[in-house]
XYZ file of C-alpha atoms in Angstrom:
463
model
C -24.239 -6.114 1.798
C -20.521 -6.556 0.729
C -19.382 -7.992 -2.097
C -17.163 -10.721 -2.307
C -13.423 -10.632 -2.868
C -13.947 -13.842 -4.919
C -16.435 -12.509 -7.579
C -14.543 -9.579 -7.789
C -11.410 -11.127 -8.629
C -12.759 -12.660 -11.653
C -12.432 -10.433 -13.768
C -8.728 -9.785 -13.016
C -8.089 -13.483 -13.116
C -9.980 -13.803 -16.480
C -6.744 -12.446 -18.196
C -4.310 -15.771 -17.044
C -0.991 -14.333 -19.090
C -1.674 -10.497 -16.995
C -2.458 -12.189 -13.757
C 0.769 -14.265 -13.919
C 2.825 -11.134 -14.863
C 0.872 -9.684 -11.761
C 2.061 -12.448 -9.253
C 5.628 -12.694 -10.703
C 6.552 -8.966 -10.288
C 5.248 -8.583 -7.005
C 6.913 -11.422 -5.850
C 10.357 -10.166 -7.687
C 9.879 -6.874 -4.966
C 9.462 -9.036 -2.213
C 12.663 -10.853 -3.284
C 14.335 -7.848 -3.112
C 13.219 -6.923 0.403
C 14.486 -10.009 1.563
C 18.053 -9.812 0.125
C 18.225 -6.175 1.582
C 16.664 -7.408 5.134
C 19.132 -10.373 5.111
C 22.356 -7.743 4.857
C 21.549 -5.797 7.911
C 22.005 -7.950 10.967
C 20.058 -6.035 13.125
C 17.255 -5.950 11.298
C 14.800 -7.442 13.481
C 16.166 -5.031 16.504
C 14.931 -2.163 14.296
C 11.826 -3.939 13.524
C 10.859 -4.052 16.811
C 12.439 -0.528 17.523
C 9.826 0.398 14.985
C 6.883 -1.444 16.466
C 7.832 0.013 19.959
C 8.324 4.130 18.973
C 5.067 3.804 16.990
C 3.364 2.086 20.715
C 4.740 5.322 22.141
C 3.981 7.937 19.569
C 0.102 6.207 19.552
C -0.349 6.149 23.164
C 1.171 9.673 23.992
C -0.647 11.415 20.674
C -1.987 14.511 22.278
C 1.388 15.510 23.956
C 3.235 14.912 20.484
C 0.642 16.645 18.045
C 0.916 19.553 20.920
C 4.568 19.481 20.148
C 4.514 19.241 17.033
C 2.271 22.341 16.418
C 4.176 24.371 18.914
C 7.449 23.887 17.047
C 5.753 24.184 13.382
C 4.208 27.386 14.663
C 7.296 28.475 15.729
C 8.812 27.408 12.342
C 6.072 30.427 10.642
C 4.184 27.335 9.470
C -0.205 27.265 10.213
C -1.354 24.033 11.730
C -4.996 22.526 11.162
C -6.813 19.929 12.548
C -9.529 18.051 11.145
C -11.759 15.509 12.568
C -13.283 13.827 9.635
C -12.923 14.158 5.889
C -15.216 16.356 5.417
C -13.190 18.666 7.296
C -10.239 18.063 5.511
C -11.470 18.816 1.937
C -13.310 22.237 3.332
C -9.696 23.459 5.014
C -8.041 22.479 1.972
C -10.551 24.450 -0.435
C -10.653 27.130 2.373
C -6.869 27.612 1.768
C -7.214 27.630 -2.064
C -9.990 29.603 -2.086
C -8.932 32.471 0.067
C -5.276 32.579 -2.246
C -7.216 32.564 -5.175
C -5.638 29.606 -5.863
C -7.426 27.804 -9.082
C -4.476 24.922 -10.204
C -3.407 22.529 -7.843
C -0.193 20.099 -8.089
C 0.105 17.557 -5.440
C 2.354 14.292 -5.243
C 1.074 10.947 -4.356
C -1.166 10.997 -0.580
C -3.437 8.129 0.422
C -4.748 10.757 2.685
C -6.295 12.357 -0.289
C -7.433 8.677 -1.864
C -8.868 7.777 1.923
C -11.200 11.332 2.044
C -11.933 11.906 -1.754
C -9.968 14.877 -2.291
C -9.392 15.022 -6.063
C -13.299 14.588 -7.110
C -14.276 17.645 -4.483
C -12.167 19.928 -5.951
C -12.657 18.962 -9.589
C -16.522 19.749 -8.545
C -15.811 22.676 -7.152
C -14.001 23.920 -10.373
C -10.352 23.506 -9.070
C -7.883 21.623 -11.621
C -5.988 19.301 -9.945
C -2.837 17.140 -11.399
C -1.518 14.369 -9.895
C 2.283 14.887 -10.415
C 3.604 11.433 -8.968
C 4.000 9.183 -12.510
C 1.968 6.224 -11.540
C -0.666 8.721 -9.906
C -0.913 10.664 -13.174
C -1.232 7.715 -15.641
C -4.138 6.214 -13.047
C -5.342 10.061 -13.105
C -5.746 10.330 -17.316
C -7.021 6.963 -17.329
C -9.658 8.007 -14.461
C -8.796 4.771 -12.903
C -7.707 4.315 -8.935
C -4.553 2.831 -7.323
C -4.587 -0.255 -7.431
C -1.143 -0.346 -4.932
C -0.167 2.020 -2.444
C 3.661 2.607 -3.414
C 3.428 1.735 -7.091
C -0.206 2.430 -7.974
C 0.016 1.709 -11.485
C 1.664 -2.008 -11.190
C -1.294 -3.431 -12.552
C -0.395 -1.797 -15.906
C 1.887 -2.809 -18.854
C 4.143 -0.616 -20.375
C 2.271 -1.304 -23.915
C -1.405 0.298 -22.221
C 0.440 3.283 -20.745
C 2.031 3.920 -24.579
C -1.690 3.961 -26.020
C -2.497 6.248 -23.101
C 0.221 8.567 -23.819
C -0.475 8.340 -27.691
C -3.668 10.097 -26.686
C -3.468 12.190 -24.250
C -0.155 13.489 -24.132
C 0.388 13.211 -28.108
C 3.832 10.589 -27.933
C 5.180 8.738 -30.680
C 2.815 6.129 -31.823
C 3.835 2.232 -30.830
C 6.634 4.182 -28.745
C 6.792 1.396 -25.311
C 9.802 2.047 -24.127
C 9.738 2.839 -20.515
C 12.377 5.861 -20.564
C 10.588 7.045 -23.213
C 7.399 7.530 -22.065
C 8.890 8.963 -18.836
C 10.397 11.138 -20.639
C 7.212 12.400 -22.251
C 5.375 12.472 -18.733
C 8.348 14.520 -17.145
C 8.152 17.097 -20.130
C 3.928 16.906 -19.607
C 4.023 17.682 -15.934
C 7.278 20.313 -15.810
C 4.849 22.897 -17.388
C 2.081 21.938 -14.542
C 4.589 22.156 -11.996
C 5.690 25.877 -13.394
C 1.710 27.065 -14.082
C 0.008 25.493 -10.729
C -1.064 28.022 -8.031
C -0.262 25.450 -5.034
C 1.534 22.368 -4.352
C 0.272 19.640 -1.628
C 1.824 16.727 -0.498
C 1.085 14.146 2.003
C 3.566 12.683 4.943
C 5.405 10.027 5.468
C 6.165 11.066 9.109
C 5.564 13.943 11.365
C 8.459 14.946 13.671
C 7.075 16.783 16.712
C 10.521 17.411 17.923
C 10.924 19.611 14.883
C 7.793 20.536 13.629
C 8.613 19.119 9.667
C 7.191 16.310 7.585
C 9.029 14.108 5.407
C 8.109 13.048 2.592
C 9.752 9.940 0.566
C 9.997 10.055 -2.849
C 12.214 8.495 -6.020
C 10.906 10.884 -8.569
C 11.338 14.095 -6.941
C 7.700 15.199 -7.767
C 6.876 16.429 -4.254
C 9.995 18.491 -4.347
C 9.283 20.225 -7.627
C 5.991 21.106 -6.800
C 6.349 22.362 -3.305
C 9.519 24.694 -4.527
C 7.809 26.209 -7.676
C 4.613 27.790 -5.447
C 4.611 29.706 -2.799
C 1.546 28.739 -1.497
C 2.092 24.669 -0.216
C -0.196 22.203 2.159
C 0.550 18.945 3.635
C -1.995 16.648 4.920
C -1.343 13.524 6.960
C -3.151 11.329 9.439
C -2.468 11.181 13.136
C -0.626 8.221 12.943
C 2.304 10.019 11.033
C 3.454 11.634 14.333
C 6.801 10.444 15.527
C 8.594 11.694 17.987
C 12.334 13.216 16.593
C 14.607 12.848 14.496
C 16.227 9.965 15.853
C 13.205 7.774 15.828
C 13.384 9.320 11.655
C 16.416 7.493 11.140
C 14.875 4.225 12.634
C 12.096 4.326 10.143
C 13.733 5.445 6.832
C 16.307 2.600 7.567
C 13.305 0.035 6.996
C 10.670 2.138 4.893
C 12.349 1.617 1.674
C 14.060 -1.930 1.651
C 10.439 -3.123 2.528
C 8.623 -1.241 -0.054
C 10.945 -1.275 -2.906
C 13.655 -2.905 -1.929
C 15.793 0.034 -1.799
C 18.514 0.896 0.486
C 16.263 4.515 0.608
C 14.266 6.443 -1.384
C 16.052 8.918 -3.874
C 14.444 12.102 -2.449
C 14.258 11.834 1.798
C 12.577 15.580 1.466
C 11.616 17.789 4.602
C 9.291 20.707 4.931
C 9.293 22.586 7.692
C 9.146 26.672 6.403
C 7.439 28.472 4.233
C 9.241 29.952 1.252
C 9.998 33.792 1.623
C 6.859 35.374 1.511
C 4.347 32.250 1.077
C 2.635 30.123 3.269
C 3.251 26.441 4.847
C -0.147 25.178 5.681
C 0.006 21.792 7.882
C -2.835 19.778 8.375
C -3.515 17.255 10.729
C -6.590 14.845 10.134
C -7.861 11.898 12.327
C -10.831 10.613 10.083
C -11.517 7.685 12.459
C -8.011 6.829 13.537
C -8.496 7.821 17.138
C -11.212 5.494 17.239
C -8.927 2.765 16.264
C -6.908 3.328 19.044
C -9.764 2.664 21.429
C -10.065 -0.790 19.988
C -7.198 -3.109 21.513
C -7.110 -6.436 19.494
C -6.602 -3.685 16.575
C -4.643 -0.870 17.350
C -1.627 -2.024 16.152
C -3.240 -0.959 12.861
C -2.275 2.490 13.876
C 1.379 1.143 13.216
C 1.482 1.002 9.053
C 3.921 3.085 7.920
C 2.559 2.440 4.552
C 5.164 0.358 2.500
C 3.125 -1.958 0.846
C 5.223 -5.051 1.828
C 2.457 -7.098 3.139
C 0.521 -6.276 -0.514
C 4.212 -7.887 -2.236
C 4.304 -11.182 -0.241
C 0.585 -11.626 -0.133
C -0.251 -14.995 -2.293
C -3.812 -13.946 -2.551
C -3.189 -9.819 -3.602
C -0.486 -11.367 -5.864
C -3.114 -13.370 -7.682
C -5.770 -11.168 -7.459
C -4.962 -7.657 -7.677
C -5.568 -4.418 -5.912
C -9.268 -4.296 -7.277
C -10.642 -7.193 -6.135
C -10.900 -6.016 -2.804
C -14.117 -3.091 -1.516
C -11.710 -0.985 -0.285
C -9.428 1.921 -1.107
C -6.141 0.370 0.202
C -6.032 -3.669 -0.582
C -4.202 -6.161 0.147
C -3.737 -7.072 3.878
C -3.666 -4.107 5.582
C -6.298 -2.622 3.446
C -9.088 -5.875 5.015
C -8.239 -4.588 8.042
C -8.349 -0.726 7.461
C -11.798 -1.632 5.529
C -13.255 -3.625 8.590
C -12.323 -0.629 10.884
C -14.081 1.891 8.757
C -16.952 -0.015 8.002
C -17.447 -3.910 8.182
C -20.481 -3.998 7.232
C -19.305 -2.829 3.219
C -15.656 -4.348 3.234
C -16.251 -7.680 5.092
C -16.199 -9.682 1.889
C -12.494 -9.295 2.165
C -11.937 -11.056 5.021
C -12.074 -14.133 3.116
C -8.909 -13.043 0.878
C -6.482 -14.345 3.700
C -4.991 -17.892 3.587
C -3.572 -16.995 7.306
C -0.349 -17.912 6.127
C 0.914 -15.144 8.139
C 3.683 -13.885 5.655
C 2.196 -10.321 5.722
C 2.795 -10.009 9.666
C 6.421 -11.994 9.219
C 7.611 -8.841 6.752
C 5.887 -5.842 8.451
C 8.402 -3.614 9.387
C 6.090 -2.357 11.806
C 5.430 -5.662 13.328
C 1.740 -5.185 12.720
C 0.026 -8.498 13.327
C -2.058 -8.474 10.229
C -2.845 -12.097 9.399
C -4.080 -12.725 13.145
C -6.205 -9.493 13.192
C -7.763 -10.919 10.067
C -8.340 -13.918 11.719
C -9.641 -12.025 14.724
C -12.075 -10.190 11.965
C -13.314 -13.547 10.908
C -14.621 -14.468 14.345
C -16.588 -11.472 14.227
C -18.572 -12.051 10.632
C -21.393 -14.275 12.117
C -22.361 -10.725 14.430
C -22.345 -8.852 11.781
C -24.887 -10.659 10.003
C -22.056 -11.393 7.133
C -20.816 -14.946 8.062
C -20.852 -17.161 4.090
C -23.787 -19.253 4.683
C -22.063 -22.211 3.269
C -19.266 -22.075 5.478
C -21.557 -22.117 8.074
C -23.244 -25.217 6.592
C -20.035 -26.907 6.155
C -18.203 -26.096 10.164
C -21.832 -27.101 11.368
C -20.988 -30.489 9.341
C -17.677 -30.733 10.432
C -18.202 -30.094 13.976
C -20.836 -32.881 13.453
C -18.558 -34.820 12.215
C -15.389 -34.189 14.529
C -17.578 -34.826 18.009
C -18.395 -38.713 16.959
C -15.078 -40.714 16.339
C -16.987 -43.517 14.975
C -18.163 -41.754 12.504
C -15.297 -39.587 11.837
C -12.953 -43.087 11.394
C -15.218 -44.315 8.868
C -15.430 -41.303 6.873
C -11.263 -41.127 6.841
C -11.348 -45.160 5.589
C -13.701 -44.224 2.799
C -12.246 -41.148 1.528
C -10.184 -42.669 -1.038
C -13.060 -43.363 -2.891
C -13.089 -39.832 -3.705
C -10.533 -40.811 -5.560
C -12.104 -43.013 -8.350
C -15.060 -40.762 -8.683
C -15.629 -39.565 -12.239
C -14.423 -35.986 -12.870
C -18.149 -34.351 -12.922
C -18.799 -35.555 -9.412
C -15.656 -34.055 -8.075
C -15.263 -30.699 -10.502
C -18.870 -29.233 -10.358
C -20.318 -25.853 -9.230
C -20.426 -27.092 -5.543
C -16.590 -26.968 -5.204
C -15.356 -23.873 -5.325
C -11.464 -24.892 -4.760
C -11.264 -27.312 -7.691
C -12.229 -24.056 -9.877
C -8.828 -22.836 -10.310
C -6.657 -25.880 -8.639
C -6.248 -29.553 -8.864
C -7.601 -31.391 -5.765
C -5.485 -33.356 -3.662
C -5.740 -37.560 -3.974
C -6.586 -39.215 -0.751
C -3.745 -41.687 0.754
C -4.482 -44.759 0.927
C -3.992 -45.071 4.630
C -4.434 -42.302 6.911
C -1.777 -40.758 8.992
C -3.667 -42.002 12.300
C -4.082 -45.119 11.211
C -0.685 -45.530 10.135
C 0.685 -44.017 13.107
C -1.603 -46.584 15.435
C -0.255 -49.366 13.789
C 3.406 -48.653 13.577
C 3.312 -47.452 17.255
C 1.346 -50.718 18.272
C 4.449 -52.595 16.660
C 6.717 -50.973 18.491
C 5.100 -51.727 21.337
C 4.756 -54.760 20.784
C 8.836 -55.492 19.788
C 9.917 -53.840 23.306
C 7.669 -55.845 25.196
C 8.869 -59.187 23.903
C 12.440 -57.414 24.311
């Protein structure tokens, strides 16, 4: 049985002043998205430019992975495929293993989140540092991301001091935020010089090529695919694009939605091996062909992973990342949940208000609010439909089907009005738990519109 996004966001709403902060700062990205969207005229031709090379790329996947390893091969890189994670965290520690590889750097890869990655490898006796800086503070805290571009937004500058105090051994009450980069930058560069490996994820997948990019603003994926010799990059099936063309479509949009960047700092590519090492690419599908089989949500397939619809969510903006079951929240993490398994993640579906704003700044143009919506439909045959919403449609249907009754009810309802608090704020109504109700008008729209329009009438006839 899933668990409710409501009773999970409790405890993040418990702290008022940090849930606040929460919404404010997300919202401030968002801002910044817009302004940058707003400068480019075309932006909606390359929003639909998007939408339209990731149709193609989706629908023609075997022709473009074929491509894709053909020109990586070609490149003196070795391609793998794996089907599942399972597969993916055996090739990985197949590669480390047979290097003698025993430190591992890697930048930030939802890939890795998505199959468990990190916790295999620490099992199996591998160290393993996340080197991106929001990664690495989640990483000594042994906490998860809680966002998919800035993983550590949940966190105040003051928590990641203490943290630092700690482990890393930084000046005590020391906040400031270049500081404590500072000391995180001097931390890793020794990781980045002592690991056996580097891994990274992908951004994109250029079959034309046979490269990945990688988008970064710290430069961490750089640093630790240059220092080894020995590198990997992982990335789903829905990272193939076709050339470098389509490329400069995406990175045009990628970073003004995410960040609200013109681009990211680093726009790396990998595409050899270093003299004498080895470029290992791999090339998972962990359920995403089955997506594709499923038309009311294959546009799914489409995320290019910015995050925007998490920054202009109301609900994710007042809730935070873990209040939701699964890895990725927000959005297009409901959906991604309720593909992978709606039986566990369905108690998301109710963090939507449908306002739509999610699908209005895809980049992508994924319809996310209406799959959602779609996803709701589907509860009741799942066996996860709320009970009391149930209860209360079945009254409302009952309700809506005899306009007698439903009249009377609408001339009554300001009485609702003069109630005594208790009746109205009580443990049956959940909305007036964290909001002020609405007061009733006096007169109802339909009855004020029946009598203004019978006047009307009326005047033109003795006209």
């Amino acid at each position: 049985m899933s668990t409710t996004h409501a009773k999970a966001a409790k405890a993040f709403l418990s702290d008022k002043v940090n849930a606040e902060w929460h919404d404010k700062t997300l919202y401030m990205v968002r801002t910044k998205r817009d302004r940058l969207s707003h400068a480019i005229p075309e932006w909606e031709d390359l929003r639909h430019a998007v939408r339209d090379i990731k149709l193609y790329s989706n629908s023609h996947l075997p022709e473009l992975i074929e491509e894709f390893e053909k020109n990586a091969t070609a490149n003196g890189c070795h391609v793998h495929y794996a089907k599942d994670a399972e597969e993916y965290r055996s090739i990985i520690e197949g590669i480390l293993r047979d290097h003698g590889a025993h430190k591992l750097v890697k930048s930030k890869s939802m890939l890795s989140e998505e199959c468990h990655l990190n916790p295999y490898l620490i099992e199996k006796g591998y160290e393993v540092i996340e080197s991106d800086l929001g990664e690495r503070i989640l990483q000594l805290l042994d906490a998860n991301p809680s966002h998919i571009v800035m993983p550590a937004i949940h966190l105040k500058r003051e928590i990641v001091g203490k943290l630092f105090e700690e482990k890393l051994g930084s000046e005590k009450g020391n906040f400031d935020p270049t500081y404590l980069t500072h000391q995180a930058r001097r931390a890793l560069r020794q990781d980045f010089l002592n690991a056996d490996a580097g891994m990274t994820g992908g951004n994109f997948a250029v079959a034309s090529t046979g490269e990945v990019i990688v988008c970064t603003n710290e430069g961490n994926a750089d640093m630790g695919m240059s220092c080894q010799k020995l590198n990997i990059c992982a990335f789903g099936i829905d990272k193939i694009i076709p050339d470098l063309e389509s490329l400069g479509v995406f990175t045009r949009l990628l970073a003004r939605s995410a960040t609200g960047q013109p681009i990211t700092t680093y726009t790396s590519h990998f595409g050899r091996p270093h003299t004498g090492g080895e470029q290992h690419f791999i090339i998972v599908d962990n359920g995403r062909s089955k997506i594709l089989g499923m038309p009311q949500h294959r546009k799914s397939m489409n995320c290019i992973r910015c995050g925007a619809c998490m920054n202009t969510c109301p609900v994710y903006r007042r809730s935070g990342g873990y209040s939701y079951s699964y890895f990725i929240p927000g959005p297009i993490g409901i959906n991604l949940g309720m593909l992978h398994d709606p039986q566990k993640h369905s108690g998301n579906v109710s963090a939507c208000s449908l306002c739509l704003s999610c699908s209005y700044v895809c980049p992508a143009m994924v319809d996310l609010g209406e799959q959602i919506y779609v996803w709701r439909q589907k509860l009741d045959g799942f066996g996860q439909a709320n009970s009391q919403k149930k209860m209360m449609s079945k009254g409302m249907q009952f309700l809506m089907e005899r306009p007698s009754l439903f009249h009377s009810a609408l001339k009554m309802a300001p009485i609702a009005n003069k109630m005594p608090r208790f009746a109205v704020y009580n443990g049956l109504n959940a909305w007036g738990k964290e909001r002020e109700m609405p007061r009733f008008a006096k007169q109802s729209f339909e009855a004020w519109w029946k009598q203004n329009h019978q006047k009307k009438n009326t005047k033109q006839e003795s006209k």
